[in-house]
mmCIF file of C-alpha atoms in Angstrom:
data_model
loop_
_atom_site.group_PDB
_atom_site.id
_atom_site.type_symbol
_atom_site.label_atom_id
_atom_site.label_comp_id
_atom_site.label_asym_id
_atom_site.label_seq_id
_atom_site.Cartn_x
_atom_site.Cartn_y
_atom_site.Cartn_z
ATOM 1 C CA MET A 155 -12.395 17.001 -10.718
ATOM 2 C CA ASP A 156 -8.645 17.570 -11.159
ATOM 3 C CA LYS A 157 -6.651 18.333 -14.303
ATOM 4 C CA HIS A 158 -6.310 14.621 -15.044
ATOM 5 C CA GLY A 159 -10.080 14.127 -15.038
ATOM 6 C CA THR A 160 -10.008 12.133 -11.824
ATOM 7 C CA LEU A 161 -12.351 12.847 -8.950
ATOM 8 C CA THR A 162 -10.342 13.809 -5.868
ATOM 9 C CA ARG A 163 -11.640 13.143 -2.401
ATOM 10 C CA ASN A 164 -10.754 16.236 -0.425
ATOM 11 C CA LEU A 165 -11.423 15.486 3.212
ATOM 12 C CA VAL A 166 -10.105 17.128 6.351
ATOM 13 C CA SER A 167 -6.894 15.431 7.524
ATOM 14 C CA ASN A 168 -7.760 14.407 11.055
ATOM 15 C CA SER A 169 -5.345 12.595 13.327
ATOM 16 C CA VAL A 170 -5.679 8.826 13.556
ATOM 17 C CA ASP A 171 -5.253 6.886 16.776
ATOM 18 C CA ARG A 172 -2.401 4.474 16.054
ATOM 19 C CA THR A 173 -1.940 3.112 19.558
ATOM 20 C CA GLY A 174 -0.613 -0.414 19.185
ATOM 21 C CA ASP A 175 -0.188 0.072 15.429
ATOM 22 C CA PRO A 176 3.567 0.004 14.647
ATOM 23 C CA ARG A 177 4.586 2.481 11.963
ATOM 24 C CA ILE A 178 7.849 0.793 10.951
ATOM 25 C CA ILE A 179 7.866 -2.097 8.483
ATOM 26 C CA VAL A 180 11.240 -3.857 8.539
ATOM 27 C CA ALA A 181 12.229 -4.996 5.047
ATOM 28 C CA LEU A 182 13.485 -8.576 5.264
ATOM 29 C CA ASP A 183 15.498 -8.321 2.055
ATOM 30 C CA PHE A 184 17.543 -11.459 2.616
ATOM 31 C CA PRO A 185 18.557 -14.203 0.157
ATOM 32 C CA ASP A 186 17.275 -17.041 2.334
ATOM 33 C CA ALA A 187 14.828 -17.877 5.099
ATOM 34 C CA LYS A 188 17.545 -18.610 7.668
ATOM 35 C CA GLN A 189 18.748 -15.003 7.795
ATOM 36 C CA ALA A 190 15.231 -13.574 7.773
ATOM 37 C CA LEU A 191 14.057 -15.817 10.592
ATOM 38 C CA ALA A 192 17.207 -15.119 12.609
ATOM 39 C CA LEU A 193 16.376 -11.416 12.575
ATOM 40 C CA THR A 194 12.709 -11.910 13.447
ATOM 41 C CA ASP A 195 13.841 -14.023 16.418
ATOM 42 C CA ARG A 196 15.507 -10.880 17.778
ATOM 43 C CA LEU A 197 12.671 -8.433 17.119
ATOM 44 C CA GLU A 198 9.398 -7.956 18.980
ATOM 45 C CA PRO A 199 6.186 -8.108 16.908
ATOM 46 C CA GLY A 200 4.817 -5.147 18.867
ATOM 47 C CA SER A 201 7.682 -2.933 17.718
ATOM 48 C CA CYS A 202 7.307 -3.378 13.947
ATOM 49 C CA ARG A 203 5.765 -5.205 11.060
ATOM 50 C CA VAL A 204 7.895 -6.940 8.429
ATOM 51 C CA LYS A 205 8.073 -6.946 4.644
ATOM 52 C CA VAL A 206 8.704 -10.028 2.525
ATOM 53 C CA GLY A 207 9.782 -9.032 -0.958
ATOM 54 C CA LYS A 208 10.713 -10.690 -4.223
ATOM 55 C CA GLU A 209 14.158 -11.937 -3.200
ATOM 56 C CA LEU A 210 13.093 -13.730 -0.027
ATOM 57 C CA PHE A 211 9.787 -14.972 -1.434
ATOM 58 C CA THR A 212 11.484 -16.384 -4.538
ATOM 59 C CA ALA A 213 14.089 -18.143 -2.405
ATOM 60 C CA ALA A 214 11.833 -19.437 0.365
ATOM 61 C CA GLY A 215 8.228 -19.253 -0.861
ATOM 62 C CA PRO A 216 5.008 -19.105 1.151
ATOM 63 C CA ARG A 217 6.480 -21.229 3.936
ATOM 64 C CA VAL A 218 8.660 -18.390 5.192
ATOM 65 C CA VAL A 219 5.611 -16.111 5.335
ATOM 66 C CA ALA A 220 3.814 -18.665 7.486
ATOM 67 C CA GLU A 221 6.835 -19.073 9.780
ATOM 68 C CA ILE A 222 7.167 -15.333 10.271
ATOM 69 C CA MET A 223 3.463 -14.948 11.019
ATOM 70 C CA SER A 224 3.664 -17.819 13.525
ATOM 71 C CA LYS A 225 6.048 -15.592 15.529
ATOM 72 C CA GLY A 226 3.320 -12.961 15.802
ATOM 73 C CA PHE A 227 4.412 -10.590 13.028
ATOM 74 C CA GLU A 228 2.065 -9.026 10.499
ATOM 75 C CA VAL A 229 3.480 -9.362 6.995
ATOM 76 C CA PHE A 230 3.499 -6.938 4.104
ATOM 77 C CA LEU A 231 3.890 -9.107 0.984
ATOM 78 C CA ASP A 232 5.765 -6.850 -1.424
ATOM 79 C CA LEU A 233 5.557 -8.612 -4.800
ATOM 80 C CA LYS A 234 4.216 -5.693 -6.867
ATOM 81 C CA PHE A 235 1.879 -7.767 -9.014
ATOM 82 C CA HIS A 236 1.640 -6.333 -12.542
ATOM 83 C CA ASP A 237 -0.016 -8.415 -15.268
ATOM 84 C CA ILE A 238 -3.332 -8.808 -17.050
ATOM 85 C CA PRO A 239 -6.310 -8.242 -14.727
ATOM 86 C CA SER A 240 -7.308 -11.885 -14.238
ATOM 87 C CA THR A 241 -3.763 -13.002 -13.446
ATOM 88 C CA VAL A 242 -3.276 -10.227 -10.892
ATOM 89 C CA ALA A 243 -6.679 -10.933 -9.330
ATOM 90 C CA ASN A 244 -5.796 -14.601 -8.880
ATOM 91 C CA ALA A 245 -2.381 -13.757 -7.457
ATOM 92 C CA CYS A 246 -3.937 -11.349 -4.973
ATOM 93 C CA LYS A 247 -6.496 -13.946 -3.943
ATOM 94 C CA ALA A 248 -3.668 -16.428 -3.318
ATOM 95 C CA ALA A 249 -1.737 -13.828 -1.286
ATOM 96 C CA ALA A 250 -4.801 -13.081 0.823
ATOM 97 C CA GLY A 251 -5.106 -16.810 1.440
ATOM 98 C CA LEU A 252 -1.699 -16.728 3.122
ATOM 99 C CA GLY A 253 -3.140 -14.417 5.761
ATOM 100 C CA VAL A 254 -0.862 -11.466 5.053
ATOM 101 C CA TRP A 255 -1.641 -8.056 6.543
ATOM 102 C CA MET A 256 -0.875 -6.107 3.361
ATOM 103 C CA MET A 257 -0.002 -6.747 -0.295
ATOM 104 C CA ASN A 258 0.738 -4.540 -3.270
ATOM 105 C CA ILE A 259 0.174 -4.313 -6.991
ATOM 106 C CA HIS A 260 1.562 -1.833 -9.516
ATOM 107 C CA ALA A 261 -0.604 1.168 -10.345
ATOM 108 C CA LEU A 262 0.832 1.260 -13.879
ATOM 109 C CA GLY A 263 -1.266 -1.838 -14.591
ATOM 110 C CA GLY A 264 -4.217 0.498 -15.060
ATOM 111 C CA ARG A 265 -7.820 0.762 -13.923
ATOM 112 C CA ARG A 266 -9.046 -2.675 -15.010
ATOM 113 C CA MET A 267 -6.172 -4.417 -13.258
ATOM 114 C CA LEU A 268 -6.584 -2.357 -10.069
ATOM 115 C CA SER A 269 -10.334 -2.969 -9.985
ATOM 116 C CA ALA A 270 -9.922 -6.710 -10.579
ATOM 117 C CA ALA A 271 -7.489 -6.916 -7.675
ATOM 118 C CA ARG A 272 -9.904 -5.029 -5.417
ATOM 119 C CA GLN A 273 -12.686 -7.454 -6.296
ATOM 120 C CA ALA A 274 -10.414 -10.385 -5.482
ATOM 121 C CA VAL A 275 -9.445 -8.924 -2.099
ATOM 122 C CA PRO A 276 -12.560 -7.364 -0.562
ATOM 123 C CA THR A 277 -12.238 -4.228 1.530
ATOM 124 C CA GLY A 278 -11.731 -5.071 5.179
ATOM 125 C CA THR A 279 -9.592 -8.153 4.555
ATOM 126 C CA ALA A 280 -5.894 -7.797 3.664
ATOM 127 C CA LYS A 281 -4.831 -4.240 2.890
ATOM 128 C CA LEU A 282 -4.397 -3.752 -0.859
ATOM 129 C CA ILE A 283 -2.133 -0.912 -1.928
ATOM 130 C CA ALA A 284 -0.600 0.198 -5.211
ATOM 131 C CA VAL A 285 2.979 1.084 -6.049
ATOM 132 C CA THR A 286 3.169 4.441 -7.813
ATOM 133 C CA LEU A 287 6.808 5.043 -8.802
ATOM 134 C CA LEU A 288 9.829 3.241 -7.419
ATOM 135 C CA THR A 289 11.845 5.516 -5.149
ATOM 136 C CA SER A 290 14.926 4.764 -7.256
ATOM 137 C CA MET A 291 13.394 6.631 -10.223
ATOM 138 C CA GLU A 292 14.145 10.237 -11.163
ATOM 139 C CA ARG A 293 12.775 12.496 -13.905
ATOM 140 C CA SER A 294 15.414 11.264 -16.372
ATOM 141 C CA ASP A 295 14.221 7.678 -15.833
ATOM 142 C CA LEU A 296 10.633 8.729 -16.526
ATOM 143 C CA ASN A 297 11.618 10.529 -19.709
ATOM 144 C CA GLU A 298 13.436 7.464 -20.958
ATOM 145 C CA ILE A 299 10.351 5.253 -20.670
ATOM 146 C CA GLY A 300 7.946 7.841 -22.040
ATOM 147 C CA LEU A 301 6.404 9.078 -18.790
ATOM 148 C CA ASN A 302 7.332 12.679 -19.348
ATOM 149 C CA GLY A 303 6.897 15.003 -16.421
ATOM 150 C CA ASP A 304 7.827 15.492 -12.822
ATOM 151 C CA PRO A 305 7.773 12.376 -10.591
ATOM 152 C CA GLN A 306 5.379 14.075 -8.173
ATOM 153 C CA ASP A 307 2.839 14.660 -10.951
ATOM 154 C CA VAL A 308 3.044 11.032 -12.091
ATOM 155 C CA VAL A 309 2.729 9.772 -8.513
ATOM 156 C CA GLN A 310 -0.305 11.990 -7.904
ATOM 157 C CA ARG A 311 -2.060 10.773 -11.027
ATOM 158 C CA LEU A 312 -1.439 7.106 -10.158
ATOM 159 C CA ALA A 313 -2.439 7.583 -6.507
ATOM 160 C CA LEU A 314 -5.734 9.182 -7.478
ATOM 161 C CA LEU A 315 -6.406 6.299 -9.852
ATOM 162 C CA ALA A 316 -5.757 3.781 -7.059
ATOM 163 C CA ASN A 317 -7.996 5.775 -4.715
ATOM 164 C CA ASP A 318 -10.760 5.898 -7.309
ATOM 165 C CA CYS A 319 -10.521 2.095 -7.713
ATOM 166 C CA GLY A 320 -11.096 1.640 -3.983
ATOM 167 C CA LEU A 321 -7.613 0.540 -2.950
ATOM 168 C CA ASP A 322 -6.502 1.059 0.641
ATOM 169 C CA GLY A 323 -3.471 3.196 -0.159
ATOM 170 C CA VAL A 324 -0.294 3.570 -2.156
ATOM 171 C CA VAL A 325 3.450 3.263 -1.917
ATOM 172 C CA CYS A 326 5.042 6.659 -2.479
ATOM 173 C CA SER A 327 8.120 8.545 -1.410
ATOM 174 C CA ALA A 328 7.957 10.897 1.563
ATOM 175 C CA GLN A 329 8.382 13.789 -0.881
ATOM 176 C CA GLU A 330 5.010 13.059 -2.460
ATOM 177 C CA ALA A 331 3.213 12.315 0.811
ATOM 178 C CA PRO A 332 2.187 15.911 1.736
ATOM 179 C CA ARG A 333 0.301 16.470 -1.502
ATOM 180 C CA LEU A 334 -1.324 13.030 -1.440
ATOM 181 C CA ARG A 335 -2.416 13.560 2.151
ATOM 182 C CA GLN A 336 -4.174 16.767 1.079
ATOM 183 C CA ILE A 337 -6.135 15.188 -1.770
ATOM 184 C CA THR A 338 -7.119 11.803 -0.308
ATOM 185 C CA SER A 339 -9.010 10.755 2.801
ATOM 186 C CA ARG A 340 -7.154 10.196 6.067
ATOM 187 C CA SER A 341 -7.999 6.485 5.859
ATOM 188 C CA PHE A 342 -6.087 6.186 2.557
ATOM 189 C CA CYS A 343 -2.743 4.903 3.803
ATOM 190 C CA LEU A 344 0.614 6.140 2.544
ATOM 191 C CA VAL A 345 3.493 3.673 2.750
ATOM 192 C CA THR A 346 6.914 5.220 2.270
ATOM 193 C CA PRO A 347 10.116 3.353 1.437
ATOM 194 C CA GLY A 348 13.431 5.161 1.021
ATOM 195 C CA ILE A 349 13.614 5.969 4.742
ATOM 196 C CA ARG A 350 17.106 6.667 6.014
ATOM 197 C CA PRO A 351 18.379 7.951 9.374
ATOM 198 C CA ILE A 352 20.341 11.199 9.208
ATOM 199 C CA ASP A 353 23.848 10.620 7.766
ATOM 200 C CA ALA A 354 22.981 7.108 6.548
ATOM 201 C CA SER A 355 23.923 5.896 3.067
ATOM 202 C CA MET A 356 21.294 6.567 0.399
ATOM 203 C CA ASP A 357 22.261 3.380 -1.521
ATOM 204 C CA GLU A 358 20.323 3.382 -4.836
ATOM 205 C CA GLN A 359 17.390 5.349 -3.433
ATOM 206 C CA LYS A 360 16.823 8.831 -4.875
ATOM 207 C CA ARG A 361 13.657 10.215 -3.268
ATOM 208 C CA VAL A 362 14.468 9.679 0.410
ATOM 209 C CA ALA A 363 13.643 11.106 3.859
ATOM 210 C CA THR A 364 14.344 10.570 7.524
ATOM 211 C CA PRO A 365 11.652 8.872 9.664
ATOM 212 C CA ARG A 366 10.735 12.195 11.234
ATOM 213 C CA GLN A 367 10.386 13.909 7.868
ATOM 214 C CA ALA A 368 8.253 11.089 6.502
ATOM 215 C CA VAL A 369 5.806 11.155 9.424
ATOM 216 C CA ASP A 370 5.636 14.953 9.334
ATOM 217 C CA ASN A 371 4.816 14.695 5.640
ATOM 218 C CA GLY A 372 1.825 12.447 6.330
ATOM 219 C CA ALA A 373 3.200 8.926 5.926
ATOM 220 C CA ASP A 374 1.357 6.172 7.797
ATOM 221 C CA TYR A 375 3.927 3.383 7.507
ATOM 222 C CA LEU A 376 7.680 3.549 6.913
ATOM 223 C CA VAL A 377 9.524 0.732 5.127
ATOM 224 C CA ILE A 378 13.065 0.531 6.483
ATOM 225 C CA GLY A 379 15.564 -2.133 5.447
ATOM 226 C CA ARG A 380 19.329 -1.825 5.531
ATOM 227 C CA PRO A 381 19.578 0.797 8.304
ATOM 228 C CA ILE A 382 18.037 -1.857 10.585
ATOM 229 C CA THR A 383 18.962 -5.194 9.007
ATOM 230 C CA GLN A 384 22.622 -4.285 8.440
ATOM 231 C CA SER A 385 23.033 -2.514 11.758
ATOM 232 C CA ALA A 386 25.453 -3.983 14.298
ATOM 233 C CA ASP A 387 22.514 -3.924 16.721
ATOM 234 C CA PRO A 388 19.187 -4.123 14.811
ATOM 235 C CA VAL A 389 17.118 -4.121 17.996
ATOM 236 C CA SER A 390 18.678 -0.902 19.253
ATOM 237 C CA MET A 391 18.378 0.730 15.834
ATOM 238 C CA LEU A 392 14.696 -0.157 15.609
ATOM 239 C CA ARG A 393 14.151 1.207 19.104
ATOM 240 C CA GLN A 394 15.955 4.421 18.171
ATOM 241 C CA LEU A 395 13.826 4.910 15.065
ATOM 242 C CA ASN A 396 10.613 4.209 16.979
ATOM 243 C CA HIS A 397 11.646 6.737 19.596
ATOM 244 C CA GLU A 398 12.236 9.321 16.887
ATOM 245 C CA ILE A 399 8.692 8.790 15.605
ATOM 246 C CA GLU A 400 7.246 8.763 19.119
ATOM 247 C CA GLY A 401 8.997 11.929 20.150
ATOM 248 C CA ARG A 402 7.748 13.824 17.128
ATOM 249 C CA THR A 403 4.164 12.586 16.914
ATOM 250 C CA GLY A 404 3.158 11.333 20.331
ATOM 251 C CA PHE A 405 2.784 7.869 18.792
ATOM 252 C CA LYS A 406 3.323 5.146 21.402
ATOM 253 C CA ILE A 407 4.795 1.717 20.695
#
């Protein structure tokens, strides 16, 4: 039992065979389906998964998810559901009905909401993960909304809550990944946004890391957007980032 009164599941961190399991999730943060589909036409499903977030989903709806999946890509539906338990449960059930690989809800919705979502999306179907803190948030942002404390402490508390509710993993920054990997099982997946190649622009992200740092810290999947989507050659950039992961971990694409 930790200081927050939550049971932690301390298991030995064994390596996981990820052969044929792409680590990179390309964020399709585009304003319309045309641009998103144009990029997926250039990428190989075996080299990445893709993320459909609020902007693209609001503009294009479920149809774009179906079109992307028809090309062979597995989709992470990043809508961060956060509402009363029954509403979130129904939204998750609808998302699972689309056939997505992964979806997320917001851990700040609390235990009843997290548990309702888990019931709506049974273990072994679509992966259900929880957002802890947005990687754009710093300690000053937390203080302003009444979540006093260090971001890593808040992330740990929310991750343990999600774990206790039976979720498949969490979204966290690479900075929090080492501690979360120590206190959760190896099957509890850590999805890290805020990934930037060395010397790349940080944009509005605050808690960032390179792909190599993120994997070394225990991340399972890396969400990467602008460094790939705004590259002059997205295919080459994706290949470069996959090679960086492969060279460090022995992971094979």
